[in-house]
Amino acid sequence: MTDETTDARPMQVRVADDLRNAIRRGEMGPGDKLPTLAVIAERYRVSEMVARRAVELLRQEGSVISRRGSGTYVREVISVRRYGIERYSRSVWGGAQPQPILKAEGAQQGKNVGQTSGTEQVTAPSFVVERLPDVEEGDLVYARKRVTTLDGVINQSADSYFSLNTGERSPAIVAGEGPGGHIARINALSPVLEIQEEVTTRMPNGPEAARLEIPQGTPVFEVIRTYHCEEGPLDVTKFVIRGDMAAFDYRFPVPD
């Protein structure tokens, strides 16, 4: 910035914009430490309070992350593309060498995918009641809860809900056992004919931010996926995905 300007933006916005542009130009790369507030204040001839507000704007938008007692750093972005239709190909989860969908998708992009999981019985959430015909309000359902990582960084939660009857018919679904992942186990009960995904974006709530260890200012995608099987909908999964770690890529033929 120069002394001669007619820019009407607040100073903290102007400073934040300049720092952001420096990051985009590669002058500061992922993992690099930002200058101290004192240095920023001197460089832009502003107070340290203005410098602090500028850095806070960058933190809120997810460009930088602060580490207590260490400083503020440019965030490293680890992302994977989610190929909306292709990712569900039967050849992936039901072929000669079946793989869970996310693990196969991550491997294709050079990412190491990890997962922790567990199953419990919970009262059916309203979005599950609305989508599973054999579940009514107040019913208990199974919730198969997973948290996955990309290269060691948590990127999403995936909680699959299915009725007690479905669980009784397939102990493997409850235990999460068998090749091909969750879709393969559902398909073994009743062939999966259609997959419906409802995608929205929002800021995470407190429990979600804690569960996913989401940096401040990071939005999430919420994806509700329903497996429509030969005998009807059998499973509803709610994904909460860090918005900075996913890109949705859809390519499909134009319907008649």
PDB file of C-alpha atoms in Angstrom:
ATOM      1  CA  MET A   1       0.000   0.000   0.000  1.00  0.00           C
ATOM      2  CA  THR A   2       1.098   3.611  -0.502  1.00  0.00           C
ATOM      3  CA  ASP A   3       0.485   6.850   1.380  1.00  0.00           C
ATOM      4  CA  GLU A   4      -1.571   8.223  -1.508  1.00  0.00           C
ATOM      5  CA  THR A   5      -4.896   6.423  -1.726  1.00  0.00           C
ATOM      6  CA  THR A   6      -8.571   7.147  -2.033  1.00  0.00           C
ATOM      7  CA  ASP A   7      -9.463   3.631  -0.880  1.00  0.00           C
ATOM      8  CA  ALA A   8     -12.493   3.923   1.418  1.00  0.00           C
ATOM      9  CA  ARG A   9     -12.162   0.456   2.940  1.00  0.00           C
ATOM     10  CA  PRO A  10     -11.370   0.274   6.670  1.00  0.00           C
ATOM     11  CA  MET A  11      -7.658  -0.059   7.310  1.00  0.00           C
ATOM     12  CA  GLN A  12      -7.935  -3.571   8.750  1.00  0.00           C
ATOM     13  CA  VAL A  13      -9.673  -4.706   5.555  1.00  0.00           C
ATOM     14  CA  ARG A  14      -6.990  -3.128   3.381  1.00  0.00           C
ATOM     15  CA  VAL A  15      -4.218  -4.754   5.413  1.00  0.00           C
ATOM     16  CA  ALA A  16      -5.982  -8.129   5.336  1.00  0.00           C
ATOM     17  CA  ASP A  17      -6.448  -7.854   1.562  1.00  0.00           C
ATOM     18  CA  ASP A  18      -2.764  -7.082   1.053  1.00  0.00           C
ATOM     19  CA  LEU A  19      -1.659 -10.009   3.224  1.00  0.00           C
ATOM     20  CA  ARG A  20      -4.115 -12.337   1.475  1.00  0.00           C
ATOM     21  CA  ASN A  21      -2.795 -11.283  -1.921  1.00  0.00           C
ATOM     22  CA  ALA A  22       0.752 -11.978  -0.739  1.00  0.00           C
ATOM     23  CA  ILE A  23      -0.356 -15.496   0.196  1.00  0.00           C
ATOM     24  CA  ARG A  24      -2.025 -15.990  -3.188  1.00  0.00           C
ATOM     25  CA  ARG A  25       1.088 -14.762  -5.008  1.00  0.00           C
ATOM     26  CA  GLY A  26       3.131 -17.337  -3.144  1.00  0.00           C
ATOM     27  CA  GLU A  27       5.168 -14.812  -1.172  1.00  0.00           C
ATOM     28  CA  MET A  28       4.022 -16.707   1.922  1.00  0.00           C
ATOM     29  CA  GLY A  29       3.362 -20.403   1.462  1.00  0.00           C
ATOM     30  CA  PRO A  30       1.519 -23.060   3.478  1.00  0.00           C
ATOM     31  CA  GLY A  31       3.115 -23.390   6.902  1.00  0.00           C
ATOM     32  CA  ASP A  32       4.937 -20.051   6.730  1.00  0.00           C
ATOM     33  CA  LYS A  33       4.672 -17.855   9.788  1.00  0.00           C
ATOM     34  CA  LEU A  34       3.046 -14.446   9.448  1.00  0.00           C
ATOM     35  CA  PRO A  35       4.995 -11.412  10.659  1.00  0.00           C
ATOM     36  CA  THR A  36       4.250 -10.370  14.229  1.00  0.00           C
ATOM     37  CA  LEU A  37       1.556  -7.793  14.896  1.00  0.00           C
ATOM     38  CA  ALA A  38       4.262  -5.242  15.649  1.00  0.00           C
ATOM     39  CA  VAL A  39       5.918  -5.860  12.279  1.00  0.00           C
ATOM     40  CA  ILE A  40       2.591  -5.704  10.433  1.00  0.00           C
ATOM     41  CA  ALA A  41       1.681  -2.492  12.215  1.00  0.00           C
ATOM     42  CA  GLU A  42       5.011  -0.888  11.297  1.00  0.00           C
ATOM     43  CA  ARG A  43       4.888  -2.100   7.692  1.00  0.00           C
ATOM     44  CA  TYR A  44       1.430  -0.658   7.060  1.00  0.00           C
ATOM     45  CA  ARG A  45       1.733   2.301   9.429  1.00  0.00           C
ATOM     46  CA  VAL A  46      -1.240   1.266  11.498  1.00  0.00           C
ATOM     47  CA  SER A  47      -1.791   0.496  15.159  1.00  0.00           C
ATOM     48  CA  GLU A  48      -1.284  -3.011  16.527  1.00  0.00           C
ATOM     49  CA  MET A  49      -5.048  -3.133  17.159  1.00  0.00           C
ATOM     50  CA  VAL A  50      -5.679  -2.621  13.436  1.00  0.00           C
ATOM     51  CA  ALA A  51      -3.047  -5.247  12.632  1.00  0.00           C
ATOM     52  CA  ARG A  52      -4.733  -7.661  15.048  1.00  0.00           C
ATOM     53  CA  ARG A  53      -8.125  -7.090  13.413  1.00  0.00           C
ATOM     54  CA  ALA A  54      -6.624  -7.677   9.962  1.00  0.00           C
ATOM     55  CA  VAL A  55      -5.129 -11.006  11.024  1.00  0.00           C
ATOM     56  CA  GLU A  56      -8.433 -11.941  12.667  1.00  0.00           C
ATOM     57  CA  LEU A  57     -10.207 -11.369   9.340  1.00  0.00           C
ATOM     58  CA  LEU A  58      -7.785 -13.778   7.678  1.00  0.00           C
ATOM     59  CA  ARG A  59      -8.318 -16.276  10.487  1.00  0.00           C
ATOM     60  CA  GLN A  60     -12.104 -16.063  10.197  1.00  0.00           C
ATOM     61  CA  GLU A  61     -12.000 -16.750   6.473  1.00  0.00           C
ATOM     62  CA  GLY A  62      -9.641 -19.679   6.969  1.00  0.00           C
ATOM     63  CA  SER A  63      -6.519 -18.276   5.274  1.00  0.00           C
ATOM     64  CA  VAL A  64      -4.371 -18.532   8.405  1.00  0.00           C
ATOM     65  CA  ILE A  65      -4.374 -20.472  11.641  1.00  0.00           C
ATOM     66  CA  SER A  66      -3.026 -19.444  15.045  1.00  0.00           C
ATOM     67  CA  ARG A  67      -1.085 -21.722  17.350  1.00  0.00           C
ATOM     68  CA  ARG A  68      -1.078 -20.708  20.981  1.00  0.00           C
ATOM     69  CA  GLY A  69       2.341 -19.569  22.125  1.00  0.00           C
ATOM     70  CA  SER A  70       3.798 -19.918  18.633  1.00  0.00           C
ATOM     71  CA  GLY A  71       2.207 -17.461  16.235  1.00  0.00           C
ATOM     72  CA  THR A  72       0.002 -17.330  13.159  1.00  0.00           C
ATOM     73  CA  TYR A  73       0.689 -19.426  10.065  1.00  0.00           C
ATOM     74  CA  VAL A  74      -0.566 -19.730   6.515  1.00  0.00           C
ATOM     75  CA  ARG A  75      -2.879 -22.711   6.426  1.00  0.00           C
ATOM     76  CA  GLU A  76      -1.929 -25.776   4.475  1.00  0.00           C
ATOM     77  CA  VAL A  77      -4.844 -26.937   2.339  1.00  0.00           C
ATOM     78  CA  ILE A  78      -5.362 -30.685   1.896  1.00  0.00           C
ATOM     79  CA  SER A  79      -8.232 -31.354  -0.466  1.00  0.00           C
ATOM     80  CA  VAL A  80      -9.770 -34.197  -2.436  1.00  0.00           C
ATOM     81  CA  ARG A  81     -12.239 -34.049  -5.295  1.00  0.00           C
ATOM     82  CA  ARG A  82     -15.505 -35.919  -4.833  1.00  0.00           C
ATOM     83  CA  TYR A  83     -16.628 -37.210  -8.221  1.00  0.00           C
ATOM     84  CA  GLY A  84     -20.355 -37.258  -7.589  1.00  0.00           C
ATOM     85  CA  ILE A  85     -21.498 -40.022  -9.919  1.00  0.00           C
ATOM     86  CA  GLU A  86     -18.316 -41.902 -10.781  1.00  0.00           C
ATOM     87  CA  ARG A  87     -17.382 -42.385  -7.125  1.00  0.00           C
ATOM     88  CA  TYR A  88     -20.301 -44.803  -6.693  1.00  0.00           C
ATOM     89  CA  SER A  89     -19.306 -47.097  -9.572  1.00  0.00           C
ATOM     90  CA  ARG A  90     -19.985 -50.755  -8.793  1.00  0.00           C
ATOM     91  CA  SER A  91     -16.541 -51.610 -10.117  1.00  0.00           C
ATOM     92  CA  VAL A  92     -15.073 -49.735  -7.117  1.00  0.00           C
ATOM     93  CA  TRP A  93     -16.977 -51.317  -4.240  1.00  0.00           C
ATOM     94  CA  GLY A  94     -18.303 -54.474  -5.874  1.00  0.00           C
ATOM     95  CA  GLY A  95     -15.601 -55.494  -8.343  1.00  0.00           C
ATOM     96  CA  ALA A  96     -12.822 -58.064  -8.165  1.00  0.00           C
ATOM     97  CA  GLN A  97     -10.946 -56.007  -5.567  1.00  0.00           C
ATOM     98  CA  PRO A  98     -13.677 -54.091  -3.705  1.00  0.00           C
ATOM     99  CA  GLN A  99     -12.673 -50.922  -1.868  1.00  0.00           C
ATOM    100  CA  PRO A 100     -14.535 -48.417   0.299  1.00  0.00           C
ATOM    101  CA  ILE A 101     -15.517 -45.423  -1.835  1.00  0.00           C
ATOM    102  CA  LEU A 102     -13.553 -42.718  -0.014  1.00  0.00           C
ATOM    103  CA  LYS A 103     -10.401 -44.809   0.253  1.00  0.00           C
ATOM    104  CA  ALA A 104     -10.452 -45.564  -3.475  1.00  0.00           C
ATOM    105  CA  GLU A 105     -11.146 -41.931  -4.342  1.00  0.00           C
ATOM    106  CA  GLY A 106      -8.370 -40.688  -2.071  1.00  0.00           C
ATOM    107  CA  ALA A 107      -5.844 -43.199  -3.413  1.00  0.00           C
ATOM    108  CA  GLN A 108      -6.515 -42.047  -6.980  1.00  0.00           C
ATOM    109  CA  GLN A 109      -5.489 -38.547  -5.875  1.00  0.00           C
ATOM    110  CA  GLY A 110      -2.450 -39.591  -3.875  1.00  0.00           C
ATOM    111  CA  LYS A 111      -4.081 -39.137  -0.451  1.00  0.00           C
ATOM    112  CA  ASN A 112      -3.762 -41.456   2.511  1.00  0.00           C
ATOM    113  CA  VAL A 113      -7.247 -42.048   3.946  1.00  0.00           C
ATOM    114  CA  GLY A 114      -7.799 -43.139   7.540  1.00  0.00           C
ATOM    115  CA  GLN A 115     -10.941 -43.813   9.535  1.00  0.00           C
ATOM    116  CA  THR A 116     -12.223 -44.447  13.045  1.00  0.00           C
ATOM    117  CA  SER A 117     -15.699 -45.866  13.506  1.00  0.00           C
ATOM    118  CA  GLY A 118     -18.233 -47.268  15.911  1.00  0.00           C
ATOM    119  CA  THR A 119     -21.907 -48.227  16.014  1.00  0.00           C
ATOM    120  CA  GLU A 120     -24.543 -47.380  18.605  1.00  0.00           C
ATOM    121  CA  GLN A 121     -28.305 -47.226  18.955  1.00  0.00           C
ATOM    122  CA  VAL A 122     -29.825 -43.732  19.048  1.00  0.00           C
ATOM    123  CA  THR A 123     -33.246 -42.160  18.738  1.00  0.00           C
ATOM    124  CA  ALA A 124     -33.859 -41.542  15.051  1.00  0.00           C
ATOM    125  CA  PRO A 125     -33.160 -37.921  14.031  1.00  0.00           C
ATOM    126  CA  SER A 126     -35.974 -36.190  12.181  1.00  0.00           C
ATOM    127  CA  PHE A 127     -34.148 -36.259   8.828  1.00  0.00           C
ATOM    128  CA  VAL A 128     -33.876 -40.047   9.134  1.00  0.00           C
ATOM    129  CA  VAL A 129     -37.575 -40.443  10.001  1.00  0.00           C
ATOM    130  CA  GLU A 130     -38.420 -38.387   6.916  1.00  0.00           C
ATOM    131  CA  ARG A 131     -36.392 -40.623   4.604  1.00  0.00           C
ATOM    132  CA  LEU A 132     -36.675 -44.198   5.901  1.00  0.00           C
ATOM    133  CA  PRO A 133     -40.185 -45.662   5.535  1.00  0.00           C
ATOM    134  CA  ASP A 134     -39.663 -48.280   8.270  1.00  0.00           C
ATOM    135  CA  VAL A 135     -38.643 -45.699  10.914  1.00  0.00           C
ATOM    136  CA  GLU A 136     -41.085 -43.591  12.922  1.00  0.00           C
ATOM    137  CA  GLU A 137     -40.569 -40.701  15.324  1.00  0.00           C
ATOM    138  CA  GLY A 138     -39.167 -41.950  18.628  1.00  0.00           C
ATOM    139  CA  ASP A 139     -37.836 -45.214  17.169  1.00  0.00           C
ATOM    140  CA  LEU A 140     -34.357 -46.425  17.953  1.00  0.00           C
ATOM    141  CA  VAL A 141     -32.058 -46.876  14.963  1.00  0.00           C
ATOM    142  CA  TYR A 142     -28.483 -47.927  14.464  1.00  0.00           C
ATOM    143  CA  ALA A 143     -25.984 -45.134  13.854  1.00  0.00           C
ATOM    144  CA  ARG A 144     -22.726 -46.200  12.252  1.00  0.00           C
ATOM    145  CA  LYS A 145     -20.476 -43.209  13.065  1.00  0.00           C
ATOM    146  CA  ARG A 146     -17.187 -42.579  11.276  1.00  0.00           C
ATOM    147  CA  VAL A 147     -14.575 -39.853  11.222  1.00  0.00           C
ATOM    148  CA  THR A 148     -12.151 -39.918   8.303  1.00  0.00           C
ATOM    149  CA  THR A 149      -8.792 -38.282   7.701  1.00  0.00           C
ATOM    150  CA  LEU A 150      -6.807 -37.196   4.665  1.00  0.00           C
ATOM    151  CA  ASP A 151      -3.055 -37.429   5.180  1.00  0.00           C
ATOM    152  CA  GLY A 152      -3.689 -37.466   8.918  1.00  0.00           C
ATOM    153  CA  VAL A 153      -6.003 -34.407   8.996  1.00  0.00           C
ATOM    154  CA  ILE A 154      -9.691 -34.880   9.867  1.00  0.00           C
ATOM    155  CA  ASN A 155     -11.788 -33.999   6.830  1.00  0.00           C
ATOM    156  CA  GLN A 156     -15.290 -35.290   7.557  1.00  0.00           C
ATOM    157  CA  SER A 157     -17.726 -37.202   9.694  1.00  0.00           C
ATOM    158  CA  ALA A 158     -20.071 -39.736   8.119  1.00  0.00           C
ATOM    159  CA  ASP A 159     -22.928 -41.059  10.251  1.00  0.00           C
ATOM    160  CA  SER A 160     -25.048 -43.771   8.631  1.00  0.00           C
ATOM    161  CA  TYR A 161     -28.502 -44.525  10.055  1.00  0.00           C
ATOM    162  CA  PHE A 162     -30.515 -47.689   9.432  1.00  0.00           C
ATOM    163  CA  SER A 163     -33.389 -49.424  11.186  1.00  0.00           C
ATOM    164  CA  LEU A 164     -33.022 -52.099  13.855  1.00  0.00           C
ATOM    165  CA  ASN A 165     -34.634 -54.512  11.413  1.00  0.00           C
ATOM    166  CA  THR A 166     -31.942 -53.792   8.829  1.00  0.00           C
ATOM    167  CA  GLY A 167     -29.283 -54.340  11.463  1.00  0.00           C
ATOM    168  CA  GLU A 168     -30.827 -57.649  12.546  1.00  0.00           C
ATOM    169  CA  ARG A 169     -30.819 -58.857   8.960  1.00  0.00           C
ATOM    170  CA  SER A 170     -27.141 -57.997   8.521  1.00  0.00           C
ATOM    171  CA  PRO A 171     -24.785 -58.118  11.525  1.00  0.00           C
ATOM    172  CA  ALA A 172     -21.993 -57.123   9.088  1.00  0.00           C
ATOM    173  CA  ILE A 173     -23.650 -53.718   8.575  1.00  0.00           C
ATOM    174  CA  VAL A 174     -23.747 -53.135  12.327  1.00  0.00           C
ATOM    175  CA  ALA A 175     -20.143 -54.245  12.798  1.00  0.00           C
ATOM    176  CA  GLY A 176     -18.867 -52.489   9.690  1.00  0.00           C
ATOM    177  CA  GLU A 177     -17.189 -55.655   8.471  1.00  0.00           C
ATOM    178  CA  GLY A 178     -16.556 -56.882   4.966  1.00  0.00           C
ATOM    179  CA  PRO A 179     -14.965 -55.639   1.729  1.00  0.00           C
ATOM    180  CA  GLY A 180     -16.281 -52.733  -0.299  1.00  0.00           C
ATOM    181  CA  GLY A 181     -17.416 -50.522   2.551  1.00  0.00           C
ATOM    182  CA  HIS A 182     -20.898 -49.610   3.754  1.00  0.00           C
ATOM    183  CA  ILE A 183     -22.530 -49.486   0.306  1.00  0.00           C
ATOM    184  CA  ALA A 184     -21.454 -53.061  -0.442  1.00  0.00           C
ATOM    185  CA  ARG A 185     -23.069 -54.317   2.758  1.00  0.00           C
ATOM    186  CA  ILE A 186     -26.322 -52.456   2.026  1.00  0.00           C
ATOM    187  CA  ASN A 187     -26.284 -53.784  -1.528  1.00  0.00           C
ATOM    188  CA  ALA A 188     -25.927 -57.348  -0.219  1.00  0.00           C
ATOM    189  CA  LEU A 189     -29.271 -56.915   1.573  1.00  0.00           C
ATOM    190  CA  SER A 190     -31.068 -55.305  -1.345  1.00  0.00           C
ATOM    191  CA  PRO A 191     -29.507 -54.084  -4.615  1.00  0.00           C
ATOM    192  CA  VAL A 192     -28.819 -50.345  -4.583  1.00  0.00           C
ATOM    193  CA  LEU A 193     -30.682 -48.809  -7.524  1.00  0.00           C
ATOM    194  CA  GLU A 194     -30.328 -45.076  -6.943  1.00  0.00           C
ATOM    195  CA  ILE A 195     -28.280 -42.762  -4.742  1.00  0.00           C
ATOM    196  CA  GLN A 196     -29.699 -39.419  -3.702  1.00  0.00           C
ATOM    197  CA  GLU A 197     -27.505 -36.641  -2.290  1.00  0.00           C
ATOM    198  CA  GLU A 198     -28.797 -33.379  -0.835  1.00  0.00           C
ATOM    199  CA  VAL A 199     -25.983 -30.838  -0.438  1.00  0.00           C
ATOM    200  CA  THR A 200     -26.051 -27.646   1.609  1.00  0.00           C
ATOM    201  CA  THR A 201     -23.347 -25.414   3.055  1.00  0.00           C
ATOM    202  CA  ARG A 202     -23.206 -23.690   6.425  1.00  0.00           C
ATOM    203  CA  MET A 203     -20.990 -22.948   9.382  1.00  0.00           C
ATOM    204  CA  PRO A 204     -20.408 -25.850  11.782  1.00  0.00           C
ATOM    205  CA  ASN A 205     -22.060 -25.949  15.183  1.00  0.00           C
ATOM    206  CA  GLY A 206     -20.003 -26.343  18.342  1.00  0.00           C
ATOM    207  CA  PRO A 207     -20.039 -30.160  18.607  1.00  0.00           C
ATOM    208  CA  GLU A 208     -19.205 -30.513  14.905  1.00  0.00           C
ATOM    209  CA  ALA A 209     -16.306 -28.072  15.137  1.00  0.00           C
ATOM    210  CA  ALA A 210     -14.936 -29.980  18.122  1.00  0.00           C
ATOM    211  CA  ARG A 211     -15.422 -33.403  16.538  1.00  0.00           C
ATOM    212  CA  LEU A 212     -13.726 -32.404  13.290  1.00  0.00           C
ATOM    213  CA  GLU A 213     -11.192 -30.045  14.903  1.00  0.00           C
ATOM    214  CA  ILE A 214     -12.248 -27.390  12.389  1.00  0.00           C
ATOM    215  CA  PRO A 215     -10.211 -24.161  12.361  1.00  0.00           C
ATOM    216  CA  GLN A 216     -12.194 -21.010  13.086  1.00  0.00           C
ATOM    217  CA  GLY A 217     -13.886 -19.514  10.042  1.00  0.00           C
ATOM    218  CA  THR A 218     -14.133 -22.776   8.096  1.00  0.00           C
ATOM    219  CA  PRO A 219     -17.566 -23.626   6.619  1.00  0.00           C
ATOM    220  CA  VAL A 220     -18.786 -27.170   6.067  1.00  0.00           C
ATOM    221  CA  PHE A 221     -20.730 -29.050   3.447  1.00  0.00           C
ATOM    222  CA  GLU A 222     -23.629 -31.038   4.806  1.00  0.00           C
ATOM    223  CA  VAL A 223     -24.515 -33.950   2.546  1.00  0.00           C
ATOM    224  CA  ILE A 224     -27.489 -36.199   3.258  1.00  0.00           C
ATOM    225  CA  ARG A 225     -27.200 -39.353   1.186  1.00  0.00           C
ATOM    226  CA  THR A 226     -29.992 -41.913   0.809  1.00  0.00           C
ATOM    227  CA  TYR A 227     -29.500 -45.378  -0.651  1.00  0.00           C
ATOM    228  CA  HIS A 228     -32.653 -46.243  -2.597  1.00  0.00           C
ATOM    229  CA  CYS A 229     -32.638 -50.020  -2.906  1.00  0.00           C
ATOM    230  CA  GLU A 230     -34.779 -52.557  -4.683  1.00  0.00           C
ATOM    231  CA  GLU A 231     -36.965 -52.863  -1.582  1.00  0.00           C
ATOM    232  CA  GLY A 232     -36.921 -49.114  -0.854  1.00  0.00           C
ATOM    233  CA  PRO A 233     -34.675 -46.726   1.099  1.00  0.00           C
ATOM    234  CA  LEU A 234     -32.537 -48.676   3.590  1.00  0.00           C
ATOM    235  CA  ASP A 235     -29.881 -46.221   4.735  1.00  0.00           C
ATOM    236  CA  VAL A 236     -29.447 -42.491   5.300  1.00  0.00           C
ATOM    237  CA  THR A 237     -25.991 -41.031   5.862  1.00  0.00           C
ATOM    238  CA  LYS A 238     -25.215 -37.518   7.045  1.00  0.00           C
ATOM    239  CA  PHE A 239     -21.799 -36.200   6.037  1.00  0.00           C
ATOM    240  CA  VAL A 240     -20.308 -33.071   7.564  1.00  0.00           C
ATOM    241  CA  ILE A 241     -17.299 -32.176   5.413  1.00  0.00           C
ATOM    242  CA  ARG A 242     -14.756 -29.415   5.931  1.00  0.00           C
ATOM    243  CA  GLY A 243     -15.378 -26.939   3.145  1.00  0.00           C
ATOM    244  CA  ASP A 244     -11.660 -26.321   2.598  1.00  0.00           C
ATOM    245  CA  MET A 245     -10.920 -30.027   2.117  1.00  0.00           C
ATOM    246  CA  ALA A 246     -13.425 -31.003  -0.570  1.00  0.00           C
ATOM    247  CA  ALA A 247     -14.386 -30.067  -4.115  1.00  0.00           C
ATOM    248  CA  PHE A 248     -17.492 -31.542  -5.728  1.00  0.00           C
ATOM    249  CA  ASP A 249     -16.976 -32.513  -9.365  1.00  0.00           C
ATOM    250  CA  TYR A 250     -20.045 -33.693 -11.307  1.00  0.00           C
ATOM    251  CA  ARG A 251     -20.122 -34.775 -14.929  1.00  0.00           C
ATOM    252  CA  PHE A 252     -23.136 -36.570 -16.331  1.00  0.00           C
ATOM    253  CA  PRO A 253     -25.093 -36.953 -19.569  1.00  0.00           C
ATOM    254  CA  VAL A 254     -27.885 -34.479 -20.230  1.00  0.00           C
ATOM    255  CA  PRO A 255     -31.244 -36.186 -19.567  1.00  0.00           C
ATOM    256  CA  ASP A 256     -33.789 -36.386 -22.378  1.00  0.00           C
TER     257      ASP A 256
END
